[in-house]
mmCIF file of C-alpha atoms in Angstrom:
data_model
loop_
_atom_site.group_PDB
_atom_site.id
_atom_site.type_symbol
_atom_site.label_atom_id
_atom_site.label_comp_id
_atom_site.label_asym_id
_atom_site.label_seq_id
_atom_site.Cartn_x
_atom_site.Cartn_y
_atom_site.Cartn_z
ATOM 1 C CA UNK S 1 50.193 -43.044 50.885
ATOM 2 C CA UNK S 2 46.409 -43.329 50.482
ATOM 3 C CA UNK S 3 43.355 -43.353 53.007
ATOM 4 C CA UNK S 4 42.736 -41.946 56.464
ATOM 5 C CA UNK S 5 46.633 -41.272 56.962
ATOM 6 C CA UNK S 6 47.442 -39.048 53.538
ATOM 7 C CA UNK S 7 47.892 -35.849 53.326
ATOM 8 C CA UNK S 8 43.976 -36.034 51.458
ATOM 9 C CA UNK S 9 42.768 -37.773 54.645
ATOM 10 C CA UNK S 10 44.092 -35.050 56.646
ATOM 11 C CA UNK S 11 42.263 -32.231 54.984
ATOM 12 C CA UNK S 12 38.799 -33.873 54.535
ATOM 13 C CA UNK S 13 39.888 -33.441 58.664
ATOM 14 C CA UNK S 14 40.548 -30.297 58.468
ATOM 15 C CA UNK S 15 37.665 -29.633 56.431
ATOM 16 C CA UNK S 16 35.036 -31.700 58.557
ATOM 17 C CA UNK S 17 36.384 -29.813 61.520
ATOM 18 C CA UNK S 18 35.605 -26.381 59.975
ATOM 19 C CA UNK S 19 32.885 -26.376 57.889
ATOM 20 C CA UNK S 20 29.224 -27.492 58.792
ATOM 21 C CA UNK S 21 27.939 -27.661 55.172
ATOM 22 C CA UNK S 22 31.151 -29.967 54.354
ATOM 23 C CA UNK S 23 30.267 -32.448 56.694
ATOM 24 C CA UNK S 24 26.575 -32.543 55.872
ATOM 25 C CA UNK S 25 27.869 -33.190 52.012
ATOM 26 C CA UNK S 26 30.625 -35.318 53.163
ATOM 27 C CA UNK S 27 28.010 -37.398 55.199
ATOM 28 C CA UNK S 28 25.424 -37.582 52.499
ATOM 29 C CA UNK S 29 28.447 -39.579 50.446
ATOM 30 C CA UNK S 30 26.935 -38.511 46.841
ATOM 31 C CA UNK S 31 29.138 -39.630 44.316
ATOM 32 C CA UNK S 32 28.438 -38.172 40.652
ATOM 33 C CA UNK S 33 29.729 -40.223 37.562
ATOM 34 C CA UNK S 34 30.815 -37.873 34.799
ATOM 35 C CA UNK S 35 29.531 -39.754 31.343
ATOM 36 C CA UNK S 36 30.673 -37.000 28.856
ATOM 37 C CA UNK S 37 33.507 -34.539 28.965
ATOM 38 C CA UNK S 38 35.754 -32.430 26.816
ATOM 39 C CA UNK S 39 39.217 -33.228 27.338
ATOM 40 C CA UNK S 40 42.375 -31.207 25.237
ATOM 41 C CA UNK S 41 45.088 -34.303 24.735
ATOM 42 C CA UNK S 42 48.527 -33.081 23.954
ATOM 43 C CA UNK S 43 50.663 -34.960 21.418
ATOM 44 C CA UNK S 44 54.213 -34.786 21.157
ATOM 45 C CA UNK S 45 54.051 -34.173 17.180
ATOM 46 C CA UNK S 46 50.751 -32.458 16.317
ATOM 47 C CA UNK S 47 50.053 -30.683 19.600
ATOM 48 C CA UNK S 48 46.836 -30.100 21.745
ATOM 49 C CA UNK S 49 44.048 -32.383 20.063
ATOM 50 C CA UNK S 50 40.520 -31.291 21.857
ATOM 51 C CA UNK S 51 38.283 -34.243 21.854
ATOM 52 C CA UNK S 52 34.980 -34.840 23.528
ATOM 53 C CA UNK S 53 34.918 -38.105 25.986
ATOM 54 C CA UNK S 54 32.277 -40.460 27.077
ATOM 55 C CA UNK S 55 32.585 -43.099 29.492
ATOM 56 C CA UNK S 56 30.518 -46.362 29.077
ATOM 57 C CA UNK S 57 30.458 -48.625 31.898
ATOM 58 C CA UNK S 58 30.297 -52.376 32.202
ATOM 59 C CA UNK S 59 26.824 -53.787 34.041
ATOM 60 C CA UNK S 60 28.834 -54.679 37.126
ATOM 61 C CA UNK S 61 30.871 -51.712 37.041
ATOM 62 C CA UNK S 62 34.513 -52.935 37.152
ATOM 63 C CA UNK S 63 35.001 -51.538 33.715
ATOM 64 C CA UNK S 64 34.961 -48.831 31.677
ATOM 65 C CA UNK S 65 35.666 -47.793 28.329
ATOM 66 C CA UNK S 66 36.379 -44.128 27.150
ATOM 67 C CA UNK S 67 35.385 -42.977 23.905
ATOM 68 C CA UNK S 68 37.312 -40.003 22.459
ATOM 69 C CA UNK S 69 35.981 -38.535 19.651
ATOM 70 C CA UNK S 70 36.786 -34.961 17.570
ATOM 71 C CA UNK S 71 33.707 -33.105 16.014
ATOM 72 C CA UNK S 72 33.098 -33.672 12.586
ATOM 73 C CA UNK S 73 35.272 -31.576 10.134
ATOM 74 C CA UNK S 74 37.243 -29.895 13.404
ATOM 75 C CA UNK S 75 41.189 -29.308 13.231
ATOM 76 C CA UNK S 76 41.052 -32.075 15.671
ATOM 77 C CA UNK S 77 39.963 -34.499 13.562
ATOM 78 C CA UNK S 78 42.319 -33.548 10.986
ATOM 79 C CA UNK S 79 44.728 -34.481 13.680
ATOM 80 C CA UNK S 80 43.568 -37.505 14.400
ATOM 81 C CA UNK S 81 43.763 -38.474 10.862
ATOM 82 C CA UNK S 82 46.984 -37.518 10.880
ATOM 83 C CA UNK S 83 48.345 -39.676 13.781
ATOM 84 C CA UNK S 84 46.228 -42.402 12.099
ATOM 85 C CA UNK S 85 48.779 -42.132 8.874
ATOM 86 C CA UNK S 86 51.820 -41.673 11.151
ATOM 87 C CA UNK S 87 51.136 -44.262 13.565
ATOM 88 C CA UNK S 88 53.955 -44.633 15.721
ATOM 89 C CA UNK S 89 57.006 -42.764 14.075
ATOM 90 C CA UNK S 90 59.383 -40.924 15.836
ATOM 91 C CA UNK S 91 60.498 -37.353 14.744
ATOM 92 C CA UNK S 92 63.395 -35.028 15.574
ATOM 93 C CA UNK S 93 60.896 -32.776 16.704
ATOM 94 C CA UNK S 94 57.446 -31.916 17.579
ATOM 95 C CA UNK S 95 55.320 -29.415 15.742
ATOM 96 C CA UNK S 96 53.515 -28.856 19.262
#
């Protein structure tokens, strides 16, 4: 269930009802993109990958790509190399 009727809906209610500076933000409707971000990915066989991710948007906006990318000579990038060279094989179990 989504819009005015979800459980969401009924605390930006409850919210709007209670709090003055809520409303004034809710009523200003500023929406912030988030371009870059660190994100920690978990993988079944090499465990928790940290990776930084930027989001590049198409000129209308209906689209957008993510780029994840490990720092340069990180364990994460060993990891990613890793998965590169195991592609999708399946192990008994996961070292994660």
């Amino acid at each position: 269930m989504s819009g005015a009727d979800s459980p969401a809906g009924e605390l930006v209610r409850e919210l709007l009802r209670r709090s003055p500076e809520f409303e004034r933000l809710w009523d200003a409707h500023e929406v912030a993109r988030r371009f870059e971000d660190h994100k920690v990915l978990v993988h079944a066989e090499v465990g928790p990958v940290e990776v930084d991710c930027q989001a590049l948007f198409t000129e209308d906006g209906s689209q957008t790509l993510l780029v994840l990318t490990a720092a340069p000579r990180s364990e994460a990038e060993g990891k990613l190399r890793l998965l590169r060279v195991l592609g999708t094989q399946e192990f008994a179990g996961g070292s994660g």
